[in-house]
């Protein structure tokens, strides 16, 4: 079957070149104009519910639990003191979280039910915008209101605005607070993260905002304002890893830390500061069984990060991309307290999302054993992809999409690939000269559309060797996503699920079958918009075959959220 076909399409490594060209041809022929998708970005409503969804087909009872999702919602705030406040970049849409409860039948032959609820949870940010008519807190890319005077902008540098966390959800966060007595739920709060050190706390049952926390509540040394939206979790211990970036001092300081699931304590694994590690925007990082692998990408902030305070947004504070500025990596021991054990570089580039990393014990020709580490990410040659997510481009307002393609050639410069870099951990401490000359080798590159974005794998294989990655994919039929890909990193082959025209899927979440022994023995859960009907459904695919097992249909559009997490029934 052809790449663009509806249904399940299998592709091999031999198809890569023609499929790349097919994707480019779809962009150049403006196929995206025929793919309705605006309902996932505009006119979005809360559904505090619970709303019973209509299940068609079958969703396995062993997938029971709650699928939490979060992401941007409203693209504007009405009735402010200055009229309607329009949000310019999708990543700054008003935070909107969702809960799909997958409820098994009480009888063996009964059908699994799905119950849905959602809530906006950036009430403080919305109230601030309504009062001021503009947003004073730091955003990802909100363009400044031209009517805001210089004095107001200067004063905003010293103001602490309300957070709008809308990237990732973390159930059962080590060190996190319990929901207080008297509130609707008991147990751990649900935390919502973005690329800052401020955490939003939600009641996991109602999704109601119940507080704001800082990483200093985890450890007093984590006092920097910047962190990583994507923490990493050890699948065996439940420990959570992240970094904190402090901008003060002669050089910015990165602190790599672990929050221990056993008792909630926090350990600082490494403190990194120096001219080789400037303040930079990083959205994710890696863990292996023994290491945290940390990459300062070619996304350096101007003025050592202080320009964020002036611009009031992240994107405009990043220096123009420079292809001569390499990515600098540090390998941090997470088992024996050794701190940084290796440093190396890779060519200039950028990635939002790490896929996975793992170690391999290998022997050289002399019979000596060495540890190689491999890091897989969805990589870009530059930072143009960050500029693709303005609402004007996503919704083709005033022909903005066509202009981005023709004038800026974004359909070519935003091409991505799954890249694997491999590096050998030195047996002895590196000298300054060895650090400066150490480079990792790119040993694997799988291009889109044989792989997409928002990657997910079997959760038990985080930090370990793996074979399959599942992604939200684009064949060039839609500005954002038109399919879901299962990519085999061993064979470079891909199996692609594509729905009818206008069916846009979100991030696929892998739920393993209990007791399953095969890596792809499980299901994928993805929220899909039917752009023609402007209604969404929760899609359940067999992760092995990519065939549809069932769906739970809503009578309304659900926002195209960013990331989610499945919490099994026994852990609720």
Coordinates of C-alpha atoms in Angstrom, one line a residue:
X1 CA 0.0 0.0 0.0
X2 CA 1.1 3.6 -0.7
X3 CA 2.4 5.7 2.2
X4 CA -0.7 8.0 2.2
X5 CA -3.2 5.1 2.3
X6 CA -5.8 4.9 5.0
X7 CA -5.4 1.8 7.2
X8 CA -2.2 0.0 8.1
X9 CA 0.8 0.5 5.9
X10 CA 4.1 -1.4 6.3
X11 CA 7.3 0.2 5.1
X12 CA 10.9 -1.0 4.9
X13 CA 14.3 0.7 5.0
X14 CA 14.3 0.5 1.2
X15 CA 11.2 2.8 1.1
X16 CA 12.9 5.6 3.1
X17 CA 14.0 7.8 0.2
X18 CA 10.7 7.6 -1.7
X19 CA 8.7 8.2 1.5
X20 CA 10.7 11.3 2.3
X21 CA 10.0 12.6 -1.2
X22 CA 6.3 11.7 -0.8
X23 CA 6.1 13.7 2.4
X24 CA 7.8 16.7 0.8
X25 CA 5.5 16.4 -2.2
X26 CA 2.4 16.4 0.1
X27 CA 3.7 19.6 1.7
X28 CA 4.4 21.3 -1.6
X29 CA 1.1 20.4 -3.0
X30 CA -0.6 21.8 0.1
X31 CA -2.3 18.6 1.0
X32 CA -2.8 20.0 4.5
X33 CA -5.4 22.4 3.2
X34 CA -7.7 19.4 2.7
X35 CA -7.1 18.1 6.2
X36 CA -9.5 19.7 8.7
X37 CA -7.8 20.1 12.1
X38 CA -8.8 23.4 13.6
X39 CA -11.2 21.9 16.2
X40 CA -8.3 20.7 18.3
X41 CA -7.0 24.2 18.7
X42 CA -10.0 26.6 18.7
X43 CA -13.3 26.9 20.6
X44 CA -12.3 24.2 23.2
X45 CA -14.5 23.6 26.2
X46 CA -14.1 22.0 29.6
X47 CA -16.1 18.9 30.4
X48 CA -15.8 18.4 34.2
X49 CA -18.1 15.5 33.9
X50 CA -17.9 12.7 34.4
X51 CA -19.0 12.0 30.8
X52 CA -19.7 8.5 29.7
X53 CA -18.1 7.9 26.3
X54 CA -19.6 5.5 23.7
X55 CA -17.3 2.5 23.3
X56 CA -17.2 0.7 20.0
X57 CA -15.2 -2.4 19.5
X58 CA -13.3 -3.5 22.6
X59 CA -10.8 -2.0 25.0
X60 CA -9.1 -4.8 27.0
X61 CA -10.0 -4.9 30.7
X62 CA -6.4 -5.3 31.6
X63 CA -5.8 -1.7 30.4
X64 CA -8.0 -0.5 33.2
X65 CA -6.9 2.6 35.0
X66 CA -6.7 6.3 34.3
X67 CA -5.1 7.9 31.3
X68 CA -4.1 11.4 32.4
X69 CA -3.2 14.0 29.7
X70 CA -2.3 17.6 29.6
X71 CA -1.5 20.3 27.1
X72 CA -2.6 23.7 25.7
X73 CA -6.3 24.4 25.6
X74 CA -7.8 27.9 25.0
X75 CA -6.0 30.0 22.4
X76 CA -7.4 33.3 23.7
X77 CA -8.8 34.9 26.8
X78 CA -12.0 36.9 26.4
X79 CA -13.2 39.9 28.3
X80 CA -9.9 41.3 29.6
X81 CA -9.4 44.9 30.4
X82 CA -8.0 45.4 26.9
X83 CA -10.5 43.2 25.1
X84 CA -9.6 39.7 23.8
X85 CA -6.1 38.5 24.5
X86 CA -4.9 36.3 21.7
X87 CA -2.2 33.7 22.5
X88 CA 0.3 33.5 19.7
X89 CA 2.1 30.2 20.2
X90 CA 0.4 26.8 20.8
X91 CA 2.8 25.9 23.7
X92 CA 1.4 28.9 25.6
X93 CA -2.3 27.8 25.2
X94 CA -4.2 27.8 28.5
X95 CA -3.3 24.6 30.4
X96 CA -6.1 22.0 30.1
X97 CA -5.8 18.5 31.7
X98 CA -7.8 15.4 31.0
X99 CA -8.7 12.1 32.7
X100 CA -10.0 9.0 30.9
X101 CA -11.1 6.3 33.3
X102 CA -11.0 2.9 31.7
X103 CA -13.4 0.8 33.8
X104 CA -13.5 -3.0 33.5
X105 CA -16.9 -4.7 33.5
X106 CA -18.0 -6.5 36.7
X107 CA -18.8 -9.5 34.6
X108 CA -16.5 -11.6 32.5
X109 CA -18.4 -11.0 29.2
X110 CA -19.2 -7.4 29.9
X111 CA -17.8 -4.4 28.0
X112 CA -15.1 -2.1 29.3
X113 CA -16.5 1.4 29.9
X114 CA -14.7 4.8 29.5
X115 CA -15.5 7.9 31.5
X116 CA -14.0 11.3 30.7
X117 CA -13.5 14.6 32.5
X118 CA -11.4 17.6 31.9
X119 CA -10.5 20.9 33.5
X120 CA -8.5 24.0 32.8
X121 CA -6.1 24.5 35.7
X122 CA -4.3 27.8 35.0
X123 CA -7.0 29.9 36.8
X124 CA -4.4 32.3 38.2
X125 CA -2.8 32.9 34.8
X126 CA -6.2 33.6 33.2
X127 CA -7.2 35.9 36.1
X128 CA -3.9 37.8 35.6
X129 CA -4.6 38.2 31.9
X130 CA -8.1 39.4 32.5
X131 CA -7.0 42.0 35.0
X132 CA -3.9 43.3 33.1
X133 CA -5.0 42.6 29.5
X134 CA -1.6 40.8 28.9
X135 CA 0.6 38.2 30.5
X136 CA 3.5 39.2 32.7
X137 CA 4.7 35.7 33.7
X138 CA 7.4 34.1 31.5
X139 CA 5.9 32.1 28.6
X140 CA 7.4 29.9 25.9
X141 CA 6.9 32.2 23.0
X142 CA 4.1 34.7 23.6
X143 CA 4.8 37.8 21.6
X144 CA 4.8 41.0 23.6
X145 CA 1.7 43.2 23.4
X146 CA 2.9 46.2 21.4
X147 CA 0.6 48.4 23.5
X148 CA 2.5 47.5 26.7
X149 CA 4.8 50.4 27.6
X150 CA 8.5 50.1 28.4
X151 CA 7.9 50.9 32.1
X152 CA 5.4 48.0 32.4
X153 CA 7.8 45.7 30.7
X154 CA 10.6 46.6 33.0
X155 CA 8.4 46.2 36.1
X156 CA 7.3 42.8 34.8
X157 CA 10.9 41.6 35.1
X158 CA 10.5 41.8 38.8
X159 CA 7.1 40.4 39.1
X160 CA 6.3 36.7 39.8
X161 CA 3.5 35.8 37.4
X162 CA 1.1 32.9 37.5
X163 CA 2.3 29.6 36.0
X164 CA 0.7 27.9 33.0
X165 CA 2.1 24.4 33.2
X166 CA 0.8 22.4 30.3
X167 CA 3.5 19.9 29.1
X168 CA 3.8 16.7 31.1
X169 CA 1.8 15.0 33.9
X170 CA 3.5 13.0 36.7
X171 CA 1.3 10.8 38.9
X172 CA 2.9 9.5 42.2
X173 CA 5.8 11.9 42.1
X174 CA 8.4 11.0 44.7
X175 CA 8.7 13.8 47.3
X176 CA 5.3 15.2 46.2
X177 CA 2.6 16.1 48.6
X178 CA -0.4 14.1 49.5
X179 CA -3.9 15.5 48.8
X180 CA -5.0 17.2 52.0
X181 CA -7.8 15.8 54.2
X182 CA -11.1 17.2 53.2
X183 CA -10.3 17.5 49.5
X184 CA -12.1 15.2 47.0
X185 CA -9.3 12.7 46.6
X186 CA -6.8 11.0 48.8
X187 CA -3.3 9.9 47.9
X188 CA -0.6 11.7 45.9
X189 CA -1.4 14.9 44.1
X190 CA -1.0 14.9 40.3
X191 CA 1.8 17.2 39.2
X192 CA 1.9 19.1 35.9
X193 CA 5.3 20.3 34.6
X194 CA 6.7 22.6 32.0
X195 CA 10.3 23.9 31.4
X196 CA 10.4 25.7 34.7
X197 CA 11.1 24.8 38.3
X198 CA 7.5 25.6 39.3
X199 CA 5.1 22.7 39.7
X200 CA 1.3 22.8 39.4
X201 CA -0.5 20.4 41.8
X202 CA -3.9 19.0 40.8
X203 CA -6.4 16.8 42.6
X204 CA -6.0 13.6 40.6
X205 CA -9.8 12.9 40.8
X206 CA -11.3 16.3 39.9
X207 CA -8.2 17.8 38.2
X208 CA -8.9 20.9 40.3
X209 CA -5.7 23.0 40.9
X210 CA -4.8 22.7 44.6
X211 CA -1.5 24.5 44.8
X212 CA 1.8 25.5 43.3
X213 CA 5.2 24.2 44.4
X214 CA 8.8 24.9 43.6
X215 CA 11.6 22.4 43.3
X216 CA 13.1 24.0 46.5
X217 CA 10.3 22.0 48.3
X218 CA 12.2 18.9 47.1
X219 CA 15.7 20.2 48.0
X220 CA 16.9 23.7 49.1
X221 CA 19.7 23.6 46.5
X222 CA 17.2 23.4 43.6
X223 CA 16.7 27.2 43.6
X224 CA 17.1 27.9 39.9
X225 CA 14.0 29.0 37.9
X226 CA 14.5 26.5 35.0
X227 CA 14.1 22.8 34.9
X228 CA 13.1 20.1 32.4
X229 CA 9.5 19.3 31.4
X230 CA 10.3 15.6 31.0
X231 CA 11.6 14.0 34.1
X232 CA 12.9 10.4 33.8
X233 CA 11.7 7.5 36.0
X234 CA 13.6 4.4 36.9
X235 CA 11.1 1.6 35.9
X236 CA 12.3 -0.7 38.7
X237 CA 12.6 1.7 41.7
X238 CA 10.2 4.4 40.7
X239 CA 12.9 7.1 41.4
X240 CA 12.5 10.3 39.4
X241 CA 15.4 12.2 37.8
X242 CA 15.6 15.8 36.6
X243 CA 17.8 18.8 36.5
X244 CA 17.6 22.4 37.9
X245 CA 19.2 25.4 36.2
X246 CA 20.3 28.4 38.3
X247 CA 21.3 31.5 36.3
X248 CA 23.1 33.5 39.0
X249 CA 26.9 33.6 39.4
X250 CA 29.7 33.9 36.8
X251 CA 28.4 30.7 35.1
X252 CA 25.0 29.1 35.2
X253 CA 24.8 26.1 37.4
X254 CA 23.1 22.8 36.5
X255 CA 22.1 20.4 39.3
X256 CA 21.2 16.9 38.3
X257 CA 19.1 15.3 41.0
X258 CA 17.2 12.1 42.0
X259 CA 13.9 12.0 44.0
X260 CA 13.8 8.7 45.8
X261 CA 10.5 6.8 45.5
X262 CA 11.2 4.9 48.8
X263 CA 11.2 7.8 51.1
X264 CA 10.8 11.1 49.1
X265 CA 14.3 12.3 49.8
X266 CA 16.3 14.0 47.1
X267 CA 20.0 13.5 46.2
X268 CA 22.1 15.9 44.2
X269 CA 24.0 13.6 41.8
X270 CA 26.1 16.3 40.2
X271 CA 26.6 20.1 40.1
X272 CA 27.9 21.3 36.7
X273 CA 29.1 24.8 36.0
X274 CA 31.6 26.3 33.6
X275 CA 32.2 27.9 30.2
X276 CA 31.4 24.6 28.4
X277 CA 27.9 24.4 29.9
X278 CA 26.1 27.7 29.1
X279 CA 22.5 28.2 30.0
X280 CA 20.4 26.6 27.3
X281 CA 16.9 25.4 26.5
X282 CA 16.5 21.6 26.9
X283 CA 13.2 19.8 26.9
X284 CA 14.4 16.3 27.8
X285 CA 17.5 14.1 28.7
X286 CA 18.3 10.4 29.2
X287 CA 18.9 7.8 31.8
X288 CA 20.5 4.3 31.5
X289 CA 20.7 1.7 34.1
X290 CA 23.7 3.4 35.7
X291 CA 23.9 6.9 34.4
X292 CA 22.0 10.1 33.8
X293 CA 23.1 11.4 30.4
X294 CA 22.7 15.2 30.1
X295 CA 23.0 17.3 26.9
X296 CA 23.4 21.0 26.7
X297 CA 22.1 21.5 23.1
X298 CA 22.9 24.3 20.6
X299 CA 20.0 26.4 22.0
X300 CA 22.0 28.8 24.2
X301 CA 20.2 31.7 25.9
X302 CA 21.5 35.2 25.3
X303 CA 22.9 37.1 28.3
X304 CA 23.6 33.9 30.2
X305 CA 19.9 33.3 30.4
X306 CA 19.0 36.7 31.7
X307 CA 17.4 37.7 28.4
X308 CA 14.5 35.5 29.3
X309 CA 13.5 38.0 32.0
X310 CA 13.6 40.8 29.4
X311 CA 11.8 39.1 26.6
X312 CA 9.4 37.4 29.1
X313 CA 9.5 34.3 26.8
X314 CA 11.9 31.5 26.2
X315 CA 12.0 31.4 22.4
X316 CA 13.0 35.0 21.8
X317 CA 15.7 34.6 24.5
X318 CA 17.5 31.8 22.6
X319 CA 20.4 33.0 20.4
X320 CA 20.1 32.5 16.7
X321 CA 21.1 29.0 15.7
X322 CA 24.8 28.6 15.0
X323 CA 25.8 25.4 13.2
X324 CA 29.3 25.8 14.6
X325 CA 28.2 25.5 18.2
X326 CA 28.2 21.8 19.2
X327 CA 26.1 20.0 21.8
X328 CA 28.0 19.3 25.0
X329 CA 27.2 16.1 26.9
X330 CA 27.9 15.0 30.5
X331 CA 27.5 11.4 31.8
X332 CA 26.6 11.4 35.5
X333 CA 26.9 8.3 37.7
X334 CA 23.6 7.6 39.5
X335 CA 24.6 4.5 41.5
X336 CA 27.9 5.2 43.3
X337 CA 28.0 8.9 43.8
X338 CA 30.9 9.5 41.4
X339 CA 29.4 12.6 39.8
X340 CA 30.4 13.4 36.2
X341 CA 32.3 10.4 34.8
X342 CA 32.6 11.4 31.1
X343 CA 32.1 14.4 28.8
X344 CA 31.8 14.5 25.0
X345 CA 30.3 16.5 22.2
X346 CA 28.1 16.0 19.1
X347 CA 27.5 18.3 16.1
X348 CA 25.1 21.3 16.5
X349 CA 21.5 20.3 16.6
X350 CA 18.3 20.2 18.7
X351 CA 15.8 17.7 20.0
X352 CA 12.6 18.1 22.0
X353 CA 12.3 14.5 23.0
X354 CA 14.7 11.8 24.0
X355 CA 13.4 8.3 23.0
X356 CA 15.6 6.1 25.2
X357 CA 19.2 5.3 26.2
X358 CA 21.0 2.1 27.2
X359 CA 24.4 0.6 28.0
X360 CA 26.2 -2.3 26.3
X361 CA 29.2 -4.1 27.6
X362 CA 31.7 -4.7 24.7
X363 CA 35.2 -6.0 24.3
X364 CA 37.9 -4.5 22.2
X365 CA 40.4 -6.4 20.1
X366 CA 42.7 -6.8 23.1
X367 CA 39.9 -8.5 25.1
X368 CA 39.3 -5.5 27.4
X369 CA 35.8 -4.8 28.5
X370 CA 34.2 -1.3 27.9
X371 CA 30.8 0.2 28.4
X372 CA 29.2 1.9 25.4
X373 CA 26.2 4.1 25.9
X374 CA 23.7 4.8 23.1
X375 CA 21.3 7.8 23.2
X376 CA 18.3 7.9 20.9
X377 CA 16.3 11.1 20.2
X378 CA 14.0 12.7 17.7
X379 CA 16.6 15.1 16.3
X380 CA 16.5 18.2 14.1
X381 CA 19.4 19.9 12.3
X382 CA 18.4 23.4 13.7
X383 CA 15.8 25.1 15.8
X384 CA 13.2 26.0 13.1
X385 CA 10.8 23.4 14.5
X386 CA 10.1 25.7 17.5
X387 CA 8.7 28.3 15.1
X388 CA 6.3 25.9 13.5
X389 CA 3.9 25.9 16.4
X390 CA 2.5 29.4 16.2
X391 CA -1.3 29.3 15.9
X392 CA -1.1 31.2 12.7
X393 CA 0.8 28.4 11.1
X394 CA -1.1 25.5 12.7
X395 CA -4.4 27.1 11.5
X396 CA -3.1 28.7 8.3
X397 CA -4.4 32.1 9.3
X398 CA -3.8 34.6 6.5
X399 CA -1.9 31.9 4.5
X400 CA 0.7 31.7 7.2
X401 CA 1.4 28.0 6.6
X402 CA 2.0 28.5 2.9
X403 CA 4.3 31.5 3.6
X404 CA 6.3 29.4 6.2
X405 CA 6.8 26.7 3.6
X406 CA 7.6 28.9 0.6
X407 CA 9.4 31.8 2.2
X408 CA 11.2 30.0 5.0
X409 CA 11.3 26.4 3.5
X410 CA 10.1 25.0 6.9
X411 CA 8.9 21.8 5.3
X412 CA 12.5 21.0 4.5
X413 CA 14.3 22.6 7.5
X414 CA 12.0 21.0 10.1
X415 CA 12.6 17.4 8.8
X416 CA 13.5 15.1 11.7
X417 CA 15.1 11.8 12.3
X418 CA 15.6 9.3 15.0
X419 CA 19.3 9.6 15.7
X420 CA 21.4 7.3 17.8
X421 CA 24.7 8.6 19.2
X422 CA 27.1 6.1 20.8
X423 CA 29.9 6.9 23.1
X424 CA 32.4 4.7 25.0
X425 CA 32.8 5.5 28.7
X426 CA 36.6 6.0 29.3
X427 CA 38.2 3.6 31.7
X428 CA 40.1 6.4 33.4
X429 CA 39.3 10.0 34.2
X430 CA 39.5 12.2 31.1
X431 CA 42.1 14.9 30.9
X432 CA 41.0 18.4 29.8
X433 CA 42.4 17.7 26.4
X434 CA 40.5 14.4 26.2
X435 CA 37.3 16.0 27.2
X436 CA 37.7 18.7 24.5
X437 CA 38.3 16.1 21.8
X438 CA 35.9 13.4 22.8
X439 CA 33.0 13.0 20.3
X440 CA 30.1 10.5 20.0
X441 CA 29.4 8.8 16.7
X442 CA 26.0 8.8 15.1
X443 CA 25.4 5.1 14.3
X444 CA 21.7 5.1 13.4
X445 CA 19.5 7.6 11.6
X446 CA 15.9 6.8 10.7
X447 CA 14.1 9.6 8.9
X448 CA 10.5 10.8 9.0
X449 CA 7.9 9.7 8.0
X450 CA 9.2 6.3 9.2
X451 CA 9.3 7.8 12.6
X452 CA 7.4 10.8 14.1
X453 CA 7.4 12.9 17.3
X454 CA 6.1 12.5 20.8
X455 CA 7.9 9.1 21.2
X456 CA 6.9 6.4 23.7
X457 CA 8.2 2.9 24.4
X458 CA 7.4 0.0 26.7
X459 CA 7.8 1.7 30.1
X460 CA 9.7 -1.2 31.6
X461 CA 12.5 -0.7 29.0
X462 CA 13.4 2.9 30.0
X463 CA 17.2 2.9 30.2
X464 CA 17.5 -0.5 28.7
X465 CA 18.0 -2.0 25.2
X466 CA 14.8 -1.8 23.2
X467 CA 13.4 -2.4 19.7
X468 CA 10.1 -0.5 19.1
X469 CA 9.2 3.1 19.4
X470 CA 5.7 4.5 18.8
X471 CA 5.3 8.1 17.6
X472 CA 2.7 10.6 16.4
X473 CA 3.6 10.8 12.7
X474 CA 3.2 13.2 9.8
X475 CA 3.2 12.1 6.2
X476 CA 2.7 15.8 5.1
X477 CA -1.0 15.5 5.0
X478 CA -1.6 17.6 8.1
X479 CA 0.4 20.5 9.6
X480 CA 0.9 18.5 12.8
X481 CA -0.1 14.8 12.8
X482 CA -1.9 12.5 10.4
X483 CA -0.9 9.0 11.6
X484 CA 0.8 6.8 14.2
X485 CA 4.0 5.0 13.5
X486 CA 5.5 1.9 15.1
X487 CA 9.3 1.9 14.2
X488 CA 11.6 -1.0 14.5
X489 CA 15.1 0.3 15.4
X490 CA 16.6 -3.0 14.5
X491 CA 15.3 -3.3 10.9
X492 CA 14.5 0.4 10.3
X493 CA 11.1 -0.7 9.2
X494 CA 7.8 1.0 10.1
X495 CA 4.1 0.0 10.4
X496 CA 1.9 3.1 10.1
X497 CA -1.7 3.5 11.2
X498 CA -3.7 6.1 9.3
X499 CA -7.3 7.0 9.8
X500 CA -9.7 8.6 7.3
X501 CA -9.0 12.1 6.1
X502 CA -9.0 14.6 8.9
X503 CA -8.4 12.1 11.7
X504 CA -5.5 13.6 13.7
X505 CA -4.0 11.4 16.5
X506 CA -2.2 12.6 19.6
X507 CA 0.7 11.1 21.5
X508 CA 0.4 7.3 21.7
X509 CA 0.7 5.9 25.2
X510 CA 1.9 2.3 25.5
X511 CA 0.1 0.1 28.1
X512 CA 1.7 -3.3 28.5
X513 CA -0.3 -6.5 28.9
X514 CA 0.2 -7.8 32.5
X515 CA 2.5 -10.8 32.3
X516 CA 3.3 -10.2 28.7
X517 CA 6.8 -11.2 27.6
X518 CA 7.1 -9.6 24.2
X519 CA 8.1 -6.0 23.9
X520 CA 5.1 -5.0 21.8
X521 CA 2.6 -7.0 23.8
X522 CA 0.2 -4.3 24.8
X523 CA -2.1 -1.5 23.5
X524 CA -1.6 2.0 22.4
X525 CA -4.0 4.7 23.6
X526 CA -4.2 7.9 21.6
X527 CA -6.8 10.7 21.5
X528 CA -7.8 11.3 17.9
X529 CA -9.8 14.2 16.4
X530 CA -12.2 13.6 13.6
X531 CA -11.7 17.1 12.1
X532 CA -14.7 16.8 9.8
X533 CA -17.2 16.1 12.5
X534 CA -15.2 18.1 15.1
X535 CA -15.5 15.3 17.6
X536 CA -12.7 13.3 19.3
X537 CA -12.3 9.6 20.4
X538 CA -9.9 7.6 22.5
X539 CA -8.4 5.1 20.1
X540 CA -7.1 1.7 21.3
X541 CA -4.6 0.0 18.9
X542 CA -3.0 -3.5 19.2
X543 CA 0.6 -2.4 19.7
X544 CA 1.8 -5.6 17.9
X545 CA -0.2 -5.3 14.7
X546 CA -1.4 -1.6 14.8
X547 CA -4.9 -2.8 14.2
X548 CA -7.8 -1.0 15.9
X549 CA -9.3 -2.9 18.8
X550 CA -11.8 -0.3 19.9
X551 CA -12.5 3.4 20.5
X552 CA -14.4 5.5 23.0
X553 CA -16.2 8.3 21.2
X554 CA -17.0 11.8 22.6
X555 CA -19.6 14.1 21.2
X556 CA -17.2 17.0 21.2
X557 CA -13.6 18.0 20.3
X558 CA -10.8 17.4 22.8
X559 CA -7.7 19.6 22.7
X560 CA -4.6 18.2 21.0
X561 CA -2.7 17.8 24.3
X562 CA 1.0 17.2 24.5
X563 CA 1.8 14.4 26.9
X564 CA 0.2 11.9 29.2
X565 CA 0.6 9.0 31.6
X566 CA -1.3 5.9 32.2
X567 CA -1.9 4.8 35.8
X568 CA -3.0 1.2 36.2
X569 CA -6.1 0.5 38.2
X570 CA -4.2 -1.1 41.1
X571 CA -2.2 2.1 41.6
X572 CA -5.2 4.5 41.8

